[in-house]
Amino acid sequence: MAAVTRTVTLHAPFAGWFAPLDEVPDPVFAERMMGDGCAIDPIEGELRAPADATVTAVPATAHAVTLRLDNGAELLIHVGLETVALGGRGFTALVAAGARVAVGDVLLRFDLDAVGEAAKALITPIVVANEGYALRLDAPGRVVAAGDAIGVIAGEAAAAGASGAASYSRSVPVAAAHGIHARPAARIAAALRPYTAEVTLHLGAKSANARSTVALLGLGVRAGETVTIAGAGDDAHAAVDAVAGLILAGLGETADAAPLPPAPPAGRAVTAAPGLAIGQVLQLRAVDLAVPHDGAGVSAERAALAESRAAVAEALGGGNRAAAEIAEAHRALLADPELAAVAEREIAAGRSAAFAWRTATRAAAAAIRATGDALLIERVADLADLERQVIARLLGSDAPLVPALARDTILIAEDLLPSQFLALDRARLAGICTAAGGPTAHVAILAAAAGVPMLVAAGPGVLDIPDGRTVILDADRALLDDDPGVGALAAASERLATARDRRARDLAAAGAPAETADGTRIKVFANLGAVAEVAGAVAAGAEGCGLLRTEFLFLERATAPDEAEQRDIYRRIATALGDRPLIVRTLDIGGDKPVPYLPMPAEENPALGVRGVRLSLARPDLMRTQLRAILSAMPTAQCHVMLPMVVDLAELRAVRVLLDEARAALGIAAPVPLGVMIETPAAAMLADQLASEADFLSIGTNDLTQYALASDRGNAGVSAKLDALHPAVLRLIREVGRGAKAAGRWAGVCGGLASDPLAAPILIGLGMTELSATPAAIPALKAAIRGVALADCVALADRACAAASADEVRAIASEVTS
């Protein structure tokens, strides 16, 4: 029998400002990690039922309520943000789990003033917490009275995918370099949030729920394999196409993916993060908390687990891009429907929430191990991490995740979890060595981002090294010397001292402007992708931002950011930079960075498709919104706009018209510099034409290299050819320098090559007067600039352009700069 679609009208549970979920200042809700929904900022302290329903959960703290509507939708109403921390103060529950309520019945009362003063915010998310339901809102962005209709929830009264439902399928190859691992799986699940169809991925005889990160990991899909995406439901065609487009575009991994390291010889450790350390061993021995087998009632255990998962999700975060991406993948696991289903079955059988959660996570871990895929098996640590965090919340454990560290600690463990790494005192941590793990595990990514030397897969023998023993951890050479002699310690100490002195000298001088030995001024800026990165960049000596990647605002969400949200973020970055220049790159998505709210037809080669400025010109509404946000966020003297993936003058001129329109609308009379990124050979060869109308040129060497050398930077099979110091790439950069000089414009580099001190003299010799690098590279980059004269740079650049290979260029550069 076909499923019957039923629609339930939602009514405002209290009076206040009715807003889309995107306006909730918490990523767990705003990014729909808990599900789709809306929000109300209340002006009264009574929460009423928004529809006829059954109460399924009310936590002991009474700050939230979960309802099952008559069409089966689970509706979570969470009063305020971070209100769980109030421990129930100011809240009074008037209903309990199992109660039947009618629309308008009062569910709980709260002290509006007291809760508002103590909480992060009073804005209240209203979230559809289970899959298979579509929410349509009725004109958010207005004041509503209690009881006003605010939208409808449509769903299935019977199981999705019953006979008679529309079905659609298509097969696509997986382009992501590492297959479908944690972050790509989370992106697939996120892309399906706007749809109600049941979607399944098939690989041979195996299949997985596409909304489940855990199920997708268990499928074990590798790069180059072909999967079939099957959908059932009214919007199956659109849902399947959304997933197919995401997979064909590389699942958001193409730009950052690196080839996997070769399997190490037996008994050899693997470098996860480079560096050298001398220190004393501390063995970290994890102990799992004992959990009760039986629960205290189905409703209570269900509510406790939901509350603990939400609290852990809310606490996830990170100050850098690596930590933020890992937090995103962990939130997807916490919201995973397969994990939730297993835990729900255990709770329904009378088990405690902690026992149920451990059962669910360990069953998922076993399924992932069964794939035999080393990369996927590294994700088991993420499940173990979330298992321990949720259980600790459930049991009220306040035991520290890690022990206190002595200075210069070399931490050794069977494996290390991301949450444990983030809890370590990194000022006292010299290095890490794990017996298990892998170089692409999430904790390895965190260690590399933090500059902590780390070895993984060192074998069980390292667990026998006694605490307090002095060891040498040489991650550059993938060695752990657990019994170093006096000579080895002296040599390692000398290497450390030399490197430390060099870093200290470079950092001490980083605040001064960079000039070559003969006084030629070279500006050194920072590439940024988040507000949190600005302070570190300025401290490292950045003289401005040479590339603000605005796509961080647009990715991993269901709708595009509006003008106010963009303006606020740009303003915060500009303010943090002080009066330093800020070059804002307009939206660079498409290709390897798809978004679910901009559905695009499948492209055979997304890198050559609708991306960068092409997409912006195809969607001028997005471009106009972004330009207004940029112009209104900062003083005109600080503001620079830069266009990605420009090919010729027509694209520049089209955006110039939109920029002038935005200036006029905002009453800005002063001109705003408009520049272009040189990322295609076409743009490099037309640099003289582009420079005649652009205000500056900035080279993106990552894309320029892959296009010039016909080598996909996400393809491990050709990755060895991807070297931006290849003479062909350098000759294109030389054309840019010549074109900019002829037109009296400045030219710079904001791609990865600008962060390589070895390349700095060559780039200067090719006519570059600005280098925009990763913040950590800036001190060494400035030091390299100060050590060369302009004439020597020009001579070096000429030799490099005449070389036969990138290896020859590197050899020449090393001779000159050593």
CSV table of C-alpha atoms in Angstrom, one decimal, residues 11-13 46-52 101-107 146-147:
chain,number,residue,atom,x,y,z
A,11,HIS,CA,1.5,27.4,15.1
A,12,ALA,CA,3.8,29.7,16.9
A,13,PRO,CA,4.4,28.3,20.4
A,46,GLU,CA,5.0,30.3,28.2
A,47,LEU,CA,5.7,27.6,25.6
A,48,ARG,CA,2.6,26.2,24.0
A,49,ALA,CA,2.1,23.1,21.8
A,50,PRO,CA,2.5,24.2,18.1
A,51,ALA,CA,0.2,21.3,17.0
A,52,ASP,CA,-1.7,18.3,18.3
A,101,VAL,CA,-1.5,17.7,24.1
A,102,ALA,CA,-3.6,19.8,21.8
A,103,VAL,CA,-2.4,22.9,19.8
A,104,GLY,CA,-2.1,25.8,22.3
A,105,ASP,CA,-1.7,23.7,25.4
A,106,VAL,CA,1.0,25.1,27.7
A,107,LEU,CA,4.0,22.8,27.9
A,146,ALA,CA,1.2,32.8,20.0
A,147,GLY,CA,-1.0,30.5,17.9
